[in-house]
Short mmCIF file of C-alpha atoms in Angstrom, two decimals:
data_model
loop_
_atom_site.label_atom_id
_atom_site.label_comp_id
_atom_site.label_asym_id
_atom_site.label_seq_id
_atom_site.Cartn_x
_atom_site.Cartn_y
_atom_site.Cartn_z
CA ASP A 1431 -13.56 -16.32 53.02
CA THR A 1432 -11.83 -14.11 50.73
CA ALA A 1433 -12.86 -12.04 47.68
CA VAL A 1434 -9.47 -11.24 45.56
CA VAL A 1435 -10.27 -8.43 42.95
CA HIS A 1436 -7.77 -8.71 40.57
CA PRO A 1437 -7.10 -4.66 38.12
CA ASN A 1438 -8.07 -5.07 34.63
CA PRO A 1439 -5.46 -5.25 32.44
CA THR A 1440 -3.73 -2.15 30.78
CA VAL A 1441 -4.13 -3.28 26.99
CA ASP A 1442 -1.76 -0.85 25.03
CA ALA A 1443 -2.64 -1.19 20.85
CA GLY A 1444 0.03 0.79 20.45
CA LEU A 1445 0.95 4.34 18.77
CA ASP A 1446 -1.19 5.60 16.22
CA ARG A 1447 0.76 5.45 12.49
CA ALA A 1448 0.31 6.06 8.99
CA VAL A 1449 0.65 4.59 5.66
CA CYS A 1450 0.31 5.02 2.03
CA ILE A 1451 -3.27 3.71 0.64
CA GLY A 1452 -2.26 0.01 -0.73
CA SER A 1453 0.59 -0.94 2.38
CA SER A 1454 -0.27 -2.76 4.95
CA THR A 1455 0.86 -1.90 8.84
CA GLN A 1456 1.67 -4.44 11.57
CA LEU A 1457 -0.61 -3.60 15.10
CA ALA A 1458 0.93 -5.27 17.92
CA ALA A 1459 -1.14 -5.43 21.23
CA THR A 1460 0.24 -5.73 24.95
CA GLY A 1461 -0.95 -6.04 27.99
CA ALA A 1462 -3.08 -9.25 28.18
CA ASN A 1463 -3.39 -13.19 27.34
CA THR A 1464 -6.11 -13.24 24.27
CA TYR A 1465 -7.45 -10.47 22.31
CA LEU A 1466 -10.16 -9.21 20.26
CA TRP A 1467 -9.85 -6.53 17.58
CA SER A 1468 -12.41 -4.95 16.09
CA PRO A 1469 -13.19 -3.68 13.12
CA ALA A 1470 -12.43 -6.46 11.40
CA THR A 1471 -12.28 -4.71 7.85
CA GLY A 1472 -8.74 -5.03 6.93
CA LEU A 1473 -7.25 -7.34 9.78
CA SER A 1474 -5.79 -10.60 8.94
CA SER A 1475 -6.76 -11.19 12.09
CA THR A 1476 -8.85 -10.84 14.94
CA THR A 1477 -7.59 -13.08 17.68
CA ILE A 1478 -4.13 -12.22 17.05
CA THR A 1479 -1.53 -10.29 19.50
CA ASN A 1480 -0.33 -8.48 16.80
CA PRO A 1481 -2.42 -9.10 12.98
CA VAL A 1482 -1.30 -6.72 9.78
CA ALA A 1483 -3.98 -4.42 9.10
CA ASN A 1484 -4.49 -3.01 4.60
CA PRO A 1485 -7.42 -0.43 5.54
CA THR A 1486 -9.02 0.92 2.45
CA GLY A 1487 -9.39 3.49 4.16
CA THR A 1488 -8.54 5.60 7.55
CA THR A 1489 -9.34 3.90 11.01
CA THR A 1490 -9.27 3.55 14.57
CA TYR A 1491 -9.23 -0.20 15.61
CA THR A 1492 -9.63 -0.60 19.34
CA VAL A 1493 -9.17 -4.14 20.80
CA SER A 1494 -9.96 -5.13 23.50
CA GLY A 1495 -7.85 -7.81 25.78
CA THR A 1496 -8.32 -10.39 28.65
CA ASP A 1497 -6.17 -11.75 31.63
CA GLY A 1498 -5.67 -14.58 33.53
CA TYR A 1499 -8.04 -13.29 35.48
CA GLY A 1500 -11.23 -12.61 32.46
CA CYS A 1501 -10.95 -9.07 33.20
CA GLN A 1502 -10.66 -6.97 29.79
CA SER A 1503 -9.54 -3.52 29.07
CA THR A 1504 -9.42 -1.98 25.72
CA ASP A 1505 -7.18 0.57 23.21
CA ASN A 1506 -7.78 1.91 20.27
CA VAL A 1507 -4.71 2.66 17.31
CA VAL A 1508 -5.43 5.25 14.80
CA VAL A 1509 -4.31 3.61 10.65
CA THR A 1510 -4.56 6.84 8.78
CA VAL A 1511 -4.23 5.96 5.34
CA ASN A 1512 -2.45 8.62 2.59
CA PRO A 1513 -3.24 8.56 -0.80
CA LEU A 1514 -0.17 7.98 -3.14
CA PRO A 1515 0.97 11.46 -5.15
CA ILE A 1516 0.31 12.29 -8.28
CA ALA A 1517 3.48 11.64 -10.26
CA SER A 1518 3.73 13.21 -14.20
CA ALA A 1519 6.51 12.95 -15.86
CA GLY A 1520 4.97 15.78 -18.53
CA ASN A 1521 3.52 14.60 -22.80
CA ASP A 1522 6.82 12.70 -24.53
CA THR A 1523 8.22 15.30 -26.95
CA THR A 1524 10.80 15.07 -29.71
CA ILE A 1525 14.30 16.39 -29.88
CA CYS A 1526 16.88 16.99 -33.14
CA ILE A 1527 19.82 14.36 -31.84
CA GLY A 1528 22.37 16.23 -29.75
CA THR A 1529 20.08 18.48 -28.60
CA SER A 1530 17.90 17.95 -25.19
CA ALA A 1531 14.87 17.54 -23.90
CA THR A 1532 13.29 19.49 -20.98
CA LEU A 1533 11.93 17.12 -18.22
CA HIS A 1534 9.75 18.81 -16.56
CA ALA A 1535 7.51 16.16 -12.71
CA THR A 1536 5.72 17.19 -10.23
CA GLY A 1537 3.46 16.11 -7.41
CA GLY A 1538 5.78 15.49 -4.88
CA LEU A 1539 8.70 16.35 -2.46
CA THR A 1540 11.58 14.30 -4.51
CA TYR A 1541 12.03 12.67 -7.51
CA ALA A 1542 13.85 10.26 -9.61
CA TRP A 1543 14.58 9.92 -13.35
CA SER A 1544 15.47 6.85 -14.73
CA PRO A 1545 17.24 5.38 -17.01
CA THR A 1546 19.80 8.28 -15.19
CA THR A 1547 22.48 8.49 -19.08
CA GLY A 1548 21.88 11.70 -20.74
CA LEU A 1549 20.21 13.41 -17.63
CA ALA A 1550 21.93 16.79 -15.86
CA ASN A 1551 20.82 15.95 -12.39
CA PRO A 1552 18.37 12.42 -11.76
CA ASN A 1553 17.45 13.69 -8.66
CA ALA A 1554 15.62 17.42 -10.08
CA ALA A 1555 12.19 18.31 -10.77
CA THR A 1556 13.42 19.68 -13.46
CA THR A 1557 16.76 18.49 -16.22
CA SER A 1558 17.39 18.10 -19.10
CA ALA A 1559 18.20 15.06 -21.65
CA THR A 1560 20.74 14.66 -23.98
CA PRO A 1561 19.91 11.02 -25.42
CA SER A 1562 21.37 9.82 -28.69
CA VAL A 1563 17.88 7.54 -28.85
CA ASN A 1564 15.23 6.92 -27.98
CA THR A 1565 14.35 6.91 -24.46
CA THR A 1566 11.85 6.04 -21.78
CA TYR A 1567 13.05 8.20 -18.63
CA THR A 1568 10.77 7.30 -15.40
CA VAL A 1569 10.54 9.82 -12.85
CA THR A 1570 9.47 8.10 -8.96
CA VAL A 1571 7.42 10.93 -7.41
CA THR A 1572 7.28 10.72 -2.94
CA ASP A 1573 5.23 12.87 -1.59
CA ALA A 1574 6.00 14.20 2.12
CA ASN A 1575 4.09 11.64 4.13
CA GLY A 1576 6.80 9.16 1.97
CA CYS A 1577 3.72 8.12 -0.36
CA VAL A 1578 5.62 7.31 -3.82
CA ALA A 1579 3.88 7.12 -7.34
CA SER A 1580 5.61 7.04 -10.58
CA ASP A 1581 5.43 8.03 -14.25
CA ALA A 1582 6.72 7.64 -17.36
CA MET A 1583 7.70 9.87 -20.67
CA LEU A 1584 9.21 9.47 -23.78
CA VAL A 1585 11.67 11.44 -25.60
CA SER A 1586 12.55 10.32 -29.15
CA ILE A 1587 15.33 11.62 -31.20
CA ASP A 1588 14.62 12.89 -34.91
CA ASN A 1589 17.06 11.83 -36.97
CA GLY A 1590 16.32 15.61 -39.17
CA PRO A 1591 15.25 14.41 -43.33
CA THR A 1592 17.22 12.24 -45.84
CA VAL A 1593 19.66 13.91 -48.57
CA ASP A 1594 19.96 12.78 -51.25
CA ALA A 1595 22.28 14.86 -54.17
CA GLY A 1596 22.03 12.41 -56.61
CA THR A 1597 24.53 10.93 -58.33
#
């Protein structure tokens, strides 16, 4: 009788990755016939090649792969969960008709204001707004990790006092 020794499979769980909290990412294992992922927390399935991971905090997932001979090997993938930025559009403000308000956002690396009507620069952290009607401006803030959050502020128009000279 001849004994055949089979090498363990080379299981690969893929590259480490990062997501923003509340987002998901698809994992992908290779190198074996069947797979078992752990922990199960945040995974769409523990027994498929490519489960979707939606962890609430940074998690190291381990995949154990078995080949057709029953030989096993494992690998890990780390899913880092980044927090969302804390977006601030500033306080609501009132301006006189025909004047402008300064909008100043904080919390991110890039900014996008909407609506863009009446804005000097809709992609700046600080810009001026000259709306002709009461307008709620929303700023979408993106941080260095690509995570996104929004905040809004209202620019109200004060039409001034009503003057009646009488008859």
